[in-house]
Amino acid sequence: MASKKTNENEVTPENSNSRRDFIKKSGLFTALALTPSTLVVASENKWDEKIAEYLETVPLSIEVNGKKHNLNIEPRTTLLDLLREQLQLTGTKKGCDHGQCGACTVHVNGTRILSCLSLATMQQNAQVTTIEGLSKGKKLHPMQEAFIKNDGFQCGYCTPGQIMSGIACIKEGHANSREEIKEYMSGNICRCGAYHNIVDAITEVKEGGKEL
Amino acid sequence: MKNFQIIKALSSSSAVASITKDTSVMFIAGGTNLVDLMKKNVVAPDKLIDINALDLKKIEFLNGKVSIGALAKNSQVAEDQSIKEKLPLLALALAAGASQQIRHMATVGGNMLQRTRCPYFYNTDMPCNKRVPKSGCGAIGGTNRMAAVFGTSDSCIAVHPSDMCVALAALDATVLVEGPKGKRQINFTDFHRLPGNTPEKDNTLEIRELITSIEIPDNNFTKNVHYLKVRDRSSYAFALVSVAVALELKNNVISNAKLAMGGVAHKPWRLTETEDFLKGKTASEDIFKQAGKLGMKGARGYGDNDFKLTLGANAITEALTIAASK
Ligand SMILES: Cc1cc2nc3c(=O)[nH]c(=O)nc-3n(C[C@H](O)[C@H](O)[C@H](O)COP(=O)(O)OP(=O)(O)OC[C@H]3O[C@@H](n4cnc5c(N)ncnc54)[C@H](O)[C@@H]3O)c2cc1C
Ligand code: SF4
Ligand code: FES
Ligand code: FES
């Protein structure tokens, strides 16, 4: 086993006690707490917060809509929250936050997934495409145009997820009939019930035969 | 969600070595069930071991069996051309589960270990013996429309929600696992368990054991198979009742039959008595009706789920009819 690799996130039996456990055990926090002068200096300089932050976050390199980001994130950050809260890409919607609606659908390395059930830290070096990444300058993506033309929405809340899912549905080869489109789009709920027009839009793009 | 640490395992042995004896450390694969449960605070691990870098994604057609890695994605298996040809029942069951987005994320191992969808299990304000042992069962005497009708106990009446597992139980699969004491194999039908007095245990996997693959012995169930899933909407909903059927027919005589049900028990429910009844019989409406009744023999409802007794019998009859007519 490659136990001498330097990646500190790798598990080897020797380091399976984590850095955080180690520091806890070695009593750094206790030392800070027991030394009033250190504590005062530390809090004045926000050291304690910085140490805590350093320990609680992990580095993440991720490419979103063609742009590379090097970030430090909490392991509990979902890809959805990373996109919306940290990268200000609010096109991707939070509907249920529990995998039940599809509003948060994005493409990761070309595959449609639910960003609300994906931990961002598990998408190391991934290429993510969101609704913001579809248009070329002012030119909308064919699926965006088809949704407008066919009235594929009412309130529009589910629409970014529907569009991301619709593109993938065609690319996967699951848009060969209205029935098939309905089945493979069932992971995207539309509270306004625009389903019929959504299927129209996807059918039109599929029949248009354009490279997506 | 409570914060936690996450580390990436680069080999099965290091993954196993990094799991401690309590549940504060857990494996994570697709995350589609675990992240959901962590958001609801139903489980709150201190540390996650990300197993996605392990070489366990392959689908292999070996001598006499098919081997599927524990990290193969649900969509990868459902859409594999050879799986569709050799094990169409498995492909059908997988395609009936969740949504395409979730199937792209979900793994075979994670699917087997997904927890019940009993609403009391998900609600930390409610009593639930499965979530907090000895806290009581909210579903008995409460809302129990999804609950089991076979193999229940006074402690728990929850069902296992997987579709894939119903097909694997019917197809006599084996589960391969690796743990601190080495490797072992478990019959698929012995993998999940009945609740008894310890509903907190869904299955017979030991703590620290990693599922590495499943194996399905070669069979002739390539034509007369069906996975019937009855649910509240036509897609993207868990089964109320489901039936996996695999038949071998020669001149309309049933020479071999495998049947299992989902949505009726704490584990995929194999119908061996009904299989024996069908063998040697000529396929007919009457025989399939009798099989439906026999399949549900001994079932008991808990109020809201009483409808499953009739629905179950009808579903068995319908699934057999469709399978035989293919
Ligand atoms: C809205 C929604 C609808 C759904 N509908 C359906 C449905 O209709 N039918 C259906 O069958 N399923 C359905 N699912 C469930 C889905 O199939 C499961 O969530 C998925 O299969 C879990 O796989 P995963 O890889 O994401 O597991 P994870 O969430 O990563 O893990 C689940 C559990 O398994 C453990 N684990 C994972 N891999 C291994 C391994 N190799 N060895 C040991 N332990 C392991 C983890 O520690 C964790 O405890 C639905 C899910 C959602 C969110
Ligand atoms: S049926 Fe099982 S999972 Fe549901 S409340 Fe009772 S103990 Fe919990
Ligand atoms: S927000 Fe992700 S599925 Fe609803
Ligand atoms: S357009 Fe309103 S939810 Fe779909």
Coordinates of C-alpha atoms and ligand atoms in Angstrom, one line a residue:
Chain A
M1 CA 0.0 0.0 0.0
A2 CA 1.2 3.5 -0.8
S3 CA 1.6 4.5 2.8
K4 CA 4.2 7.1 2.2
K5 CA 2.2 9.4 0.0
T6 CA 1.9 12.9 1.2
N7 CA -1.8 13.3 0.7
E8 CA -3.0 14.0 4.2
N9 CA -6.6 13.1 3.3
E10 CA -5.6 9.6 2.4
V11 CA -6.3 6.8 4.9
T12 CA -3.5 4.6 5.9
P13 CA -3.7 2.5 9.0
E14 CA -0.9 4.7 10.5
N15 CA -2.7 8.0 10.1
S16 CA -6.3 6.8 10.4
N17 CA -6.3 8.8 13.6
S18 CA -7.0 12.1 12.0
R19 CA -5.1 15.4 12.2
R20 CA -8.1 16.8 14.2
D21 CA -8.2 14.0 16.7
F22 CA -4.4 14.3 17.1
I23 CA -4.5 18.0 17.8
K24 CA -7.4 17.5 20.2
K25 CA -5.5 14.9 22.0
S26 CA -2.2 16.8 22.0
G27 CA -4.1 19.5 23.9
L28 CA -3.6 22.6 21.8
F29 CA -7.1 23.8 22.7
T30 CA -6.5 23.1 26.3
A31 CA -3.2 24.9 26.2
L32 CA -4.9 28.0 24.7
A33 CA -7.6 27.9 27.2
L34 CA -5.3 27.5 30.1
T35 CA -2.9 30.3 29.2
P36 CA -4.8 33.6 29.7
S37 CA -2.2 35.8 28.0
T38 CA -2.0 33.5 24.9
L39 CA -5.8 33.4 24.9
V40 CA -6.1 37.2 24.9
V41 CA -3.5 37.6 22.1
A42 CA -5.1 34.7 20.2
S43 CA -8.6 36.2 20.4
E44 CA -7.4 39.7 19.5
N45 CA -5.8 38.3 16.4
K46 CA -8.7 35.9 15.9
W47 CA -6.2 33.1 16.1
D48 CA -8.5 30.7 17.8
E49 CA -11.1 31.2 15.1
K50 CA -8.4 30.8 12.4
I51 CA -7.2 27.6 13.9
A52 CA -10.7 26.3 14.2
E53 CA -11.4 27.2 10.7
Y54 CA -8.2 25.6 9.4
L55 CA -9.1 22.4 11.2
E56 CA -12.7 22.3 10.0
T57 CA -12.2 23.0 6.4
V58 CA -10.7 21.0 3.5
P59 CA -9.2 22.3 0.2
L60 CA -11.2 21.8 -3.0
S61 CA -10.3 22.4 -6.6
I62 CA -13.3 22.4 -8.8
E63 CA -14.1 23.7 -12.3
V64 CA -17.5 25.4 -12.7
N65 CA -18.7 26.5 -16.1
G66 CA -15.1 26.4 -17.4
K67 CA -13.7 28.5 -14.5
K68 CA -11.3 26.9 -12.0
H69 CA -11.7 27.5 -8.3
N70 CA -9.4 26.7 -5.4
L71 CA -11.4 26.9 -2.3
N72 CA -11.4 25.8 1.4
I73 CA -14.7 24.4 2.4
E74 CA -16.4 22.6 5.3
P75 CA -16.8 18.9 4.5
R76 CA -20.5 19.2 5.1
T77 CA -21.0 21.7 2.3
T78 CA -23.1 20.3 -0.5
L79 CA -22.4 21.0 -4.1
L80 CA -25.7 22.9 -4.2
D81 CA -24.7 25.2 -1.3
L82 CA -21.2 25.7 -2.7
L83 CA -22.7 26.9 -6.0
R84 CA -25.3 29.1 -4.5
E85 CA -23.7 30.4 -1.3
Q86 CA -20.0 30.5 -2.1
L87 CA -19.8 31.0 -5.9
Q88 CA -23.0 33.1 -6.1
L89 CA -24.3 30.9 -8.9
T90 CA -28.0 31.0 -7.8
G91 CA -29.4 29.7 -11.1
T92 CA -29.3 26.2 -9.6
K93 CA -32.3 26.0 -7.3
K94 CA -32.9 24.5 -3.9
G95 CA -36.4 22.9 -3.9
C96 CA -36.5 20.2 -1.3
D97 CA -32.8 19.7 -0.4
H98 CA -33.5 16.0 0.0
G99 CA -33.3 14.5 -3.5
Q100 CA -37.0 14.6 -4.1
C101 CA -37.6 17.3 -6.7
G102 CA -34.7 17.7 -9.2
A103 CA -34.5 21.5 -9.0
C104 CA -30.8 21.2 -8.1
T105 CA -29.8 19.1 -11.1
V106 CA -26.4 20.0 -12.6
H107 CA -23.9 18.2 -14.8
V108 CA -20.8 16.8 -13.2
N109 CA -18.2 15.5 -15.7
G110 CA -21.1 15.4 -18.3
T111 CA -23.5 13.4 -16.1
R112 CA -26.7 14.8 -14.5
I113 CA -26.8 14.5 -10.8
L114 CA -28.5 16.1 -7.8
S115 CA -26.3 18.7 -6.3
C116 CA -28.2 18.7 -3.0
L117 CA -27.2 15.1 -2.2
S118 CA -23.6 15.5 -3.3
L119 CA -20.9 16.6 -0.9
A120 CA -18.7 19.2 -2.6
T121 CA -15.5 17.8 -1.2
M122 CA -16.2 14.5 -3.1
Q123 CA -16.1 16.4 -6.4
Q124 CA -12.4 17.1 -6.3
N125 CA -11.2 18.3 -9.7
A126 CA -14.6 17.8 -11.2
Q127 CA -16.0 19.8 -14.1
V128 CA -19.4 21.1 -13.2
T129 CA -21.9 22.7 -15.6
T130 CA -24.8 24.7 -14.3
I131 CA -27.6 26.6 -16.0
E132 CA -25.3 29.7 -16.1
G133 CA -22.8 27.8 -18.2
L134 CA -25.1 26.9 -21.1
S135 CA -25.4 30.0 -23.2
K136 CA -22.6 31.2 -25.5
G137 CA -22.4 34.9 -24.7
K138 CA -25.9 36.2 -25.5
K139 CA -26.8 33.2 -27.6
L140 CA -29.0 30.8 -25.5
H141 CA -28.6 27.1 -25.6
P142 CA -31.1 25.3 -27.9
M143 CA -32.8 23.8 -24.9
Q144 CA -33.2 27.2 -23.3
E145 CA -34.7 28.6 -26.5
A146 CA -37.0 25.6 -26.8
F147 CA -38.3 26.1 -23.3
I148 CA -39.2 29.7 -24.1
K149 CA -40.8 28.8 -27.4
N150 CA -42.9 26.0 -26.0
D151 CA -43.8 27.7 -22.7
G152 CA -42.0 25.0 -20.7
F153 CA -42.7 26.7 -17.4
Q154 CA -44.9 29.0 -15.4
C155 CA -43.2 30.2 -12.2
G156 CA -39.8 29.0 -13.5
Y157 CA -38.5 27.6 -10.3
C158 CA -38.0 24.1 -11.5
T159 CA -36.8 25.3 -14.9
P160 CA -33.0 25.3 -14.5
G161 CA -33.2 21.7 -13.2
Q162 CA -35.6 20.7 -16.0
I163 CA -33.3 22.2 -18.7
M164 CA -30.1 20.6 -17.3
S165 CA -32.0 17.3 -17.0
G166 CA -33.6 17.6 -20.5
I167 CA -30.2 18.1 -22.2
A168 CA -28.8 15.0 -20.4
C169 CA -32.0 13.0 -21.3
I170 CA -31.3 13.6 -25.0
K171 CA -27.5 13.0 -24.7
E172 CA -28.1 9.7 -22.8
G173 CA -30.4 8.5 -25.6
H174 CA -33.5 8.5 -23.5
A175 CA -35.6 10.9 -25.6
N176 CA -36.9 8.6 -28.3
S177 CA -40.6 8.9 -27.5
R178 CA -42.8 11.0 -25.3
E179 CA -43.2 8.1 -23.0
E180 CA -39.5 7.6 -22.7
I181 CA -39.0 11.3 -22.1
K182 CA -41.6 11.3 -19.3
E183 CA -40.0 8.3 -17.6
Y184 CA -36.5 9.7 -17.8
M185 CA -37.6 13.2 -16.8
S186 CA -39.6 11.9 -13.8
G187 CA -36.8 13.1 -11.4
N188 CA -37.8 16.7 -12.1
I189 CA -41.0 17.7 -10.4
C190 CA -42.9 20.8 -11.7
R191 CA -45.3 22.2 -9.1
C192 CA -46.9 24.3 -11.9
G193 CA -47.6 21.2 -14.0
A194 CA -45.9 22.4 -17.1
Y195 CA -45.0 18.8 -18.0
H196 CA -46.7 18.7 -21.4
N197 CA -44.8 21.7 -22.7
I198 CA -41.6 20.5 -21.2
V199 CA -41.9 17.3 -23.1
D200 CA -42.7 19.4 -26.2
A201 CA -39.5 21.4 -25.7
I202 CA -37.3 18.3 -25.3
T203 CA -38.9 16.6 -28.3
E204 CA -38.3 19.7 -30.4
V205 CA -34.6 19.8 -29.5
K206 CA -34.2 16.1 -30.0
E207 CA -35.8 16.3 -33.4
G208 CA -33.7 19.4 -34.3
G209 CA -30.7 17.1 -34.1
K210 CA -28.3 19.8 -33.0
E211 CA -25.1 19.0 -31.2
L212 CA -25.8 19.6 -27.5
Chain B
M1 CA -25.9 18.8 9.4
K2 CA -23.1 18.3 12.0
N3 CA -19.7 18.9 10.6
F4 CA -17.5 15.8 10.1
Q5 CA -14.2 14.8 8.7
I6 CA -13.8 13.0 5.4
I7 CA -11.0 10.9 4.1
K8 CA -10.5 9.0 0.9
A9 CA -9.7 5.3 1.0
L10 CA -7.2 4.1 -1.6
S11 CA -7.5 0.4 -0.9
S12 CA -10.2 -1.9 0.5
S13 CA -7.9 -2.9 3.3
S14 CA -7.3 0.6 4.4
A15 CA -11.0 1.4 4.2
V16 CA -11.8 -1.5 6.5
A17 CA -8.9 -0.6 8.9
S18 CA -10.2 3.0 9.2
I19 CA -13.7 2.1 10.4
T20 CA -13.9 2.0 14.2
K21 CA -16.1 -0.3 16.2
D22 CA -18.9 2.3 16.8
T23 CA -20.9 4.0 14.2
S24 CA -19.0 7.3 14.4
V25 CA -17.1 6.4 11.3
M26 CA -19.1 5.4 8.1
F27 CA -18.3 4.6 4.5
I28 CA -19.8 6.9 1.9
A29 CA -20.4 5.8 -1.7
G30 CA -23.0 7.8 -3.8
G31 CA -24.2 9.6 -0.7
T32 CA -27.8 9.7 -1.9
N33 CA -29.1 8.0 1.2
L34 CA -26.4 8.9 3.8
V35 CA -26.3 12.7 3.0
D36 CA -30.1 12.8 3.3
L37 CA -30.0 11.0 6.6
M38 CA -27.2 13.2 7.9
K39 CA -29.2 16.4 7.0
K40 CA -32.1 15.0 9.0
N41 CA -29.8 14.1 11.9
V42 CA -30.9 10.5 11.8
V43 CA -27.3 9.5 11.6
A44 CA -24.4 11.8 12.6
P45 CA -21.0 10.3 11.9
D46 CA -17.8 12.1 13.0
K47 CA -15.9 10.8 10.1
L48 CA -16.7 9.6 6.6
I49 CA -14.5 7.2 4.6
D50 CA -15.0 8.1 0.9
I51 CA -14.7 4.7 -0.9
N52 CA -15.2 6.0 -4.5
A53 CA -11.6 5.7 -5.4
L54 CA -11.6 1.9 -4.9
D55 CA -11.5 -0.3 -7.9
L56 CA -14.9 -1.8 -7.4
K57 CA -16.9 -0.5 -10.4
K58 CA -16.6 -3.3 -12.9
I59 CA -19.3 -5.5 -14.4
E60 CA -17.7 -8.8 -15.4
F61 CA -19.1 -11.9 -17.2
L62 CA -17.1 -14.8 -15.7
N63 CA -17.4 -18.5 -16.1
G64 CA -20.9 -19.4 -14.8
K65 CA -21.6 -16.1 -13.1
V66 CA -21.8 -12.3 -13.5
S67 CA -19.9 -10.2 -11.0
I68 CA -20.9 -6.6 -10.3
G69 CA -18.6 -4.3 -8.3
A70 CA -20.1 -2.6 -5.2
L71 CA -19.3 0.8 -6.6
A72 CA -21.0 0.2 -10.0
K73 CA -23.6 2.9 -10.4
N74 CA -27.3 1.9 -10.6
S75 CA -27.6 3.5 -14.1
Q76 CA -24.4 1.8 -15.3
V77 CA -25.8 -1.6 -14.4
A78 CA -29.4 -0.9 -15.6
E79 CA -28.1 0.3 -19.0
D80 CA -25.3 -2.3 -19.6
Q81 CA -26.1 -4.0 -22.8
S82 CA -25.0 -7.5 -21.6
I83 CA -26.9 -7.1 -18.3
K84 CA -30.0 -6.2 -20.3
E85 CA -29.6 -9.4 -22.4
K86 CA -28.4 -11.8 -19.6
L87 CA -30.2 -10.5 -16.6
P88 CA -33.1 -8.4 -17.9
L89 CA -35.0 -8.7 -14.5
L90 CA -32.2 -6.9 -12.7
A91 CA -32.1 -4.1 -15.4
L92 CA -35.9 -3.7 -15.1
A93 CA -35.8 -3.5 -11.3
L94 CA -33.0 -1.0 -11.3
A95 CA -34.7 1.2 -13.9
A96 CA -37.8 1.3 -11.8
G97 CA -36.0 2.8 -8.8
A98 CA -35.6 6.5 -7.9
S99 CA -34.8 8.9 -10.8
Q100 CA -32.1 8.9 -13.5
Q101 CA -30.1 11.6 -11.6
I102 CA -30.2 9.5 -8.4
R103 CA -29.3 6.3 -10.4
H104 CA -26.3 8.1 -11.8
M105 CA -25.1 8.7 -8.2
A106 CA -26.3 5.6 -6.4
T107 CA -24.1 2.5 -6.1
V108 CA -25.0 -1.2 -5.9
G109 CA -23.5 -1.5 -2.4
G110 CA -25.3 1.7 -1.2
N111 CA -28.6 0.6 -2.7
M112 CA -28.4 -2.6 -0.6
L113 CA -27.7 -0.6 2.6
Q114 CA -30.2 2.1 2.1
R115 CA -32.3 2.6 5.2
T116 CA -36.1 2.2 5.5
R117 CA -38.4 5.1 4.4
C118 CA -40.7 4.7 7.5
P119 CA -41.6 8.3 8.3
Y120 CA -41.0 7.7 12.0
F121 CA -37.5 6.6 11.3
Y122 CA -36.9 9.9 9.5
N123 CA -38.4 12.1 12.2
T124 CA -36.1 12.5 15.2
D125 CA -39.0 13.8 17.3
M126 CA -40.8 10.5 17.0
P127 CA -40.2 7.2 18.7
C128 CA -38.5 4.6 16.5
N129 CA -36.8 1.4 17.7
K130 CA -34.8 1.2 14.5
R131 CA -33.3 4.7 15.1
V132 CA -33.2 4.7 18.9
P133 CA -33.4 1.1 20.3
K134 CA -36.1 0.6 22.9
S135 CA -37.7 4.0 22.2
G136 CA -40.9 2.4 20.8
C137 CA -42.4 2.0 17.4
G138 CA -44.4 4.9 16.1
A139 CA -45.7 3.0 13.1
I140 CA -47.5 0.3 15.1
G141 CA -50.8 2.0 15.9
G142 CA -49.7 5.1 13.9
T143 CA -49.5 6.0 10.3
N144 CA -48.4 2.8 8.6
R145 CA -49.5 2.8 5.0
M146 CA -46.0 1.8 3.7
A147 CA -45.5 -0.9 6.4
A148 CA -44.7 -4.6 6.1
V149 CA -47.2 -7.4 6.1
F150 CA -44.7 -10.3 6.4
G151 CA -42.1 -11.1 9.0
T152 CA -42.9 -8.2 11.3
S153 CA -42.3 -8.0 15.1
D154 CA -43.7 -6.1 18.0
S155 CA -40.6 -3.9 17.7
C156 CA -40.7 -2.9 14.0
I157 CA -42.9 -3.2 10.9
A158 CA -40.8 -1.3 8.4
V159 CA -40.0 -2.4 4.9
H160 CA -36.7 -2.4 3.0
P161 CA -37.3 0.1 0.2
S162 CA -35.0 -1.2 -2.5
D163 CA -36.1 -2.4 -6.0
M164 CA -32.8 -3.8 -7.1
C165 CA -32.6 -6.1 -4.1
V166 CA -35.9 -7.7 -4.9
A167 CA -34.5 -8.8 -8.3
L168 CA -31.2 -10.0 -6.7
A169 CA -33.1 -12.0 -4.1
A170 CA -35.1 -13.7 -6.9
L171 CA -31.9 -14.4 -8.9
D172 CA -30.1 -16.2 -6.1
A173 CA -27.3 -13.6 -5.9
T174 CA -24.4 -13.8 -3.4
V175 CA -22.8 -10.8 -1.6
L176 CA -19.0 -10.6 -1.3
V177 CA -17.7 -8.7 1.7
E178 CA -14.3 -7.9 3.1
G179 CA -13.7 -7.2 6.8
P180 CA -11.0 -7.1 9.5
K181 CA -11.3 -10.9 9.7
G182 CA -10.9 -11.3 5.9
K183 CA -13.4 -12.0 3.1
R184 CA -16.6 -13.9 3.2
Q185 CA -19.7 -14.5 1.1
I186 CA -23.4 -14.2 2.1
N187 CA -26.4 -15.5 0.3
F188 CA -28.4 -12.5 -0.9
T189 CA -31.6 -13.9 0.8
D190 CA -29.7 -14.1 4.1
F191 CA -28.1 -10.6 3.7
H192 CA -31.1 -8.5 4.9
R193 CA -32.8 -9.7 8.1
L194 CA -36.1 -9.6 9.8
P195 CA -36.5 -7.0 12.7
G196 CA -37.1 -9.3 15.7
N197 CA -36.1 -7.6 18.9
T198 CA -33.2 -5.7 17.2
P199 CA -34.7 -3.7 14.4
E200 CA -31.7 -1.3 14.5
K201 CA -29.9 -4.0 12.5
D202 CA -31.1 -4.0 8.9
N203 CA -28.8 -6.7 7.7
T204 CA -26.1 -9.3 8.7
L205 CA -23.2 -7.2 7.6
E206 CA -20.8 -6.7 10.6
I207 CA -19.5 -3.3 11.6
R208 CA -16.3 -2.6 9.5
E209 CA -17.3 -4.9 6.7
L210 CA -17.2 -3.5 3.2
I211 CA -19.3 -4.9 0.4
T212 CA -16.9 -5.5 -2.5
S213 CA -19.2 -7.1 -5.1
I214 CA -22.3 -9.2 -5.8
E215 CA -22.4 -12.3 -8.0
I216 CA -25.3 -13.7 -9.9
P217 CA -25.1 -17.3 -11.1
D218 CA -25.9 -17.7 -14.9
N219 CA -29.5 -18.6 -15.5
N220 CA -32.0 -19.0 -18.4
F221 CA -34.3 -16.1 -17.3
T222 CA -33.7 -14.0 -20.4
K223 CA -37.3 -13.8 -21.8
N224 CA -40.2 -14.4 -19.5
V225 CA -39.3 -11.9 -16.8
H226 CA -41.1 -8.9 -15.3
Y227 CA -40.6 -6.4 -12.5
L228 CA -44.0 -5.0 -11.5
K229 CA -43.9 -1.9 -9.3
V230 CA -47.1 -0.5 -7.9
R231 CA -46.7 3.0 -6.5
D232 CA -48.6 6.2 -5.8
R233 CA -47.4 7.8 -9.0
S234 CA -46.2 6.2 -12.2
S235 CA -42.5 7.0 -11.6
Y236 CA -40.1 8.4 -9.0
A237 CA -41.9 6.9 -6.0
F238 CA -41.1 4.0 -3.6
A239 CA -43.0 0.8 -4.1
L240 CA -46.2 0.1 -2.2
V241 CA -45.8 -3.4 -3.5
S242 CA -43.5 -4.8 -6.1
V243 CA -43.0 -8.3 -7.7
A244 CA -40.0 -9.7 -9.5
V245 CA -40.9 -12.7 -11.6
A246 CA -38.5 -14.9 -13.7
L247 CA -40.0 -17.9 -15.5
E248 CA -38.7 -20.6 -17.8
L249 CA -41.5 -21.8 -20.1
K250 CA -41.4 -24.8 -22.4
N251 CA -44.6 -25.1 -24.5
N252 CA -46.4 -23.0 -22.0
V253 CA -45.3 -25.3 -19.1
I254 CA -43.4 -23.7 -16.3
S255 CA -40.2 -25.6 -15.8
N256 CA -38.6 -23.0 -13.5
A257 CA -39.9 -20.1 -11.5
K258 CA -38.4 -17.4 -9.2
L259 CA -40.4 -14.9 -7.4
A260 CA -39.7 -12.2 -4.8
M261 CA -41.6 -9.2 -3.5
G262 CA -40.7 -5.7 -2.4
G263 CA -42.7 -3.4 -0.1
V264 CA -44.0 -6.2 2.0
A265 CA -41.2 -7.0 4.5
H266 CA -38.1 -5.9 6.3
K267 CA -36.1 -7.7 3.6
P268 CA -36.8 -8.7 0.0
W269 CA -39.4 -11.4 0.3
R270 CA -38.8 -14.6 -1.6
L271 CA -41.9 -16.7 -2.4
T272 CA -40.4 -20.2 -2.5
E273 CA -43.7 -22.0 -1.7
T274 CA -45.3 -20.2 -4.7
E275 CA -42.3 -21.1 -6.9
D276 CA -42.7 -24.8 -6.0
F277 CA -46.5 -24.6 -6.7
L278 CA -45.8 -23.1 -10.2
K279 CA -43.2 -25.6 -11.3
G280 CA -44.6 -28.2 -13.7
K281 CA -47.9 -26.3 -14.1
T282 CA -49.2 -25.0 -17.4
A283 CA -49.4 -21.2 -17.5
S284 CA -53.0 -20.0 -17.2
E285 CA -55.1 -17.2 -15.7
D286 CA -56.4 -19.6 -13.0
I287 CA -53.0 -20.9 -12.0
F288 CA -51.6 -17.3 -11.7
K289 CA -54.6 -16.3 -9.6
Q290 CA -54.0 -19.3 -7.3
A291 CA -50.3 -18.3 -7.1
G292 CA -51.3 -14.7 -6.1
K293 CA -53.4 -16.1 -3.2
L294 CA -50.7 -18.5 -2.1
G295 CA -48.0 -15.9 -2.3
M296 CA -49.9 -13.7 0.3
K297 CA -50.7 -16.6 2.6
G298 CA -49.9 -15.6 6.2
A299 CA -49.7 -11.8 5.5
R300 CA -51.1 -9.5 8.1
G301 CA -52.1 -5.8 7.9
Y302 CA -51.6 -3.1 10.5
G303 CA -54.5 -0.8 9.5
D304 CA -53.4 1.7 6.9
N305 CA -51.6 -1.0 5.0
D306 CA -54.4 -3.7 4.9
F307 CA -54.9 -3.0 1.2
K308 CA -51.5 -4.6 0.6
L309 CA -53.1 -8.1 1.2
T310 CA -55.3 -7.8 -1.9
L311 CA -52.9 -5.6 -3.8
G312 CA -50.1 -8.1 -3.2
A313 CA -52.1 -11.1 -4.6
N314 CA -53.3 -9.1 -7.6
A315 CA -49.7 -7.9 -8.3
I316 CA -48.3 -11.4 -8.2
T317 CA -51.0 -12.5 -10.7
E318 CA -50.4 -9.5 -12.9
A319 CA -46.6 -9.9 -12.9
L320 CA -46.8 -13.6 -13.7
T321 CA -49.3 -12.9 -16.6
I322 CA -47.1 -10.2 -18.1
A323 CA -43.9 -12.4 -17.7
A324 CA -45.6 -15.4 -19.3
S325 CA -46.9 -13.4 -22.3
K326 CA -43.4 -11.9 -23.2
Ligands
LIG1 C1 -36.0 10.8 -3.7 C2 -35.4 9.5 -3.7 C3 -36.1 8.4 -4.2 C4 -35.7 7.1 -4.3 N1 -36.4 6.1 -4.8 C5 -36.0 4.9 -4.8 C6 -36.7 3.8 -5.4 O1 -37.8 4.0 -5.9 N2 -36.2 2.6 -5.3 C7 -35.0 2.3 -4.8 O2 -34.6 1.1 -4.7 N3 -34.3 3.3 -4.2 C8 -34.7 4.5 -4.2 N4 -34.0 5.5 -3.6 C9 -32.8 5.2 -2.8 C10 -31.5 5.1 -3.6 O3 -31.6 4.0 -4.5 C11 -30.4 4.9 -2.6 O4 -30.3 6.2 -1.9 C12 -29.1 4.6 -3.2 O5 -29.2 3.3 -3.9 C13 -28.0 4.5 -2.1 O6 -26.7 4.3 -2.8 P1 -25.5 5.3 -2.5 O7 -24.3 4.8 -3.2 O8 -25.9 6.7 -2.8 O9 -25.3 5.0 -0.9 P2 -24.8 6.0 0.2 O10 -25.8 7.0 0.6 O11 -23.4 6.4 -0.1 O12 -24.6 4.9 1.4 C14 -25.7 4.3 2.0 C15 -25.2 3.4 3.1 O13 -24.4 2.3 2.7 C16 -23.1 2.3 3.2 N5 -22.3 1.8 2.1 C17 -22.2 2.3 0.9 N6 -21.4 1.5 0.1 C18 -20.9 0.5 0.9 C19 -20.1 -0.6 0.7 N7 -19.6 -0.9 -0.5 N8 -19.8 -1.4 1.8 C20 -20.3 -1.1 3.0 N9 -21.1 0.0 3.3 C21 -21.5 0.8 2.2 C22 -22.9 3.7 3.7 O14 -22.1 3.7 4.8 C23 -24.3 4.2 4.1 O15 -24.6 3.7 5.4 C24 -34.4 6.9 -3.7 C25 -33.7 7.9 -3.1 C26 -34.1 9.2 -3.1 C27 -33.3 10.3 -2.5
SF4_2 S1 -41.7 0.5 11.9 FE1 -39.5 0.3 12.4 S2 -38.6 2.1 11.4 FE2 -40.8 2.5 11.6 S3 -41.2 3.5 13.6 FE3 -41.4 1.3 13.9 S4 -39.3 0.8 14.6 FE4 -39.1 2.7 13.5
FES3 S1 -33.2 20.4 -4.1 FE1 -32.1 18.6 -4.8 S2 -33.6 17.3 -5.4 FE2 -34.8 18.9 -4.5
FES4 S1 -42.6 26.1 -13.6 FE1 -43.3 26.4 -11.6 S2 -42.5 24.5 -10.7 FE2 -42.2 24.2 -12.8

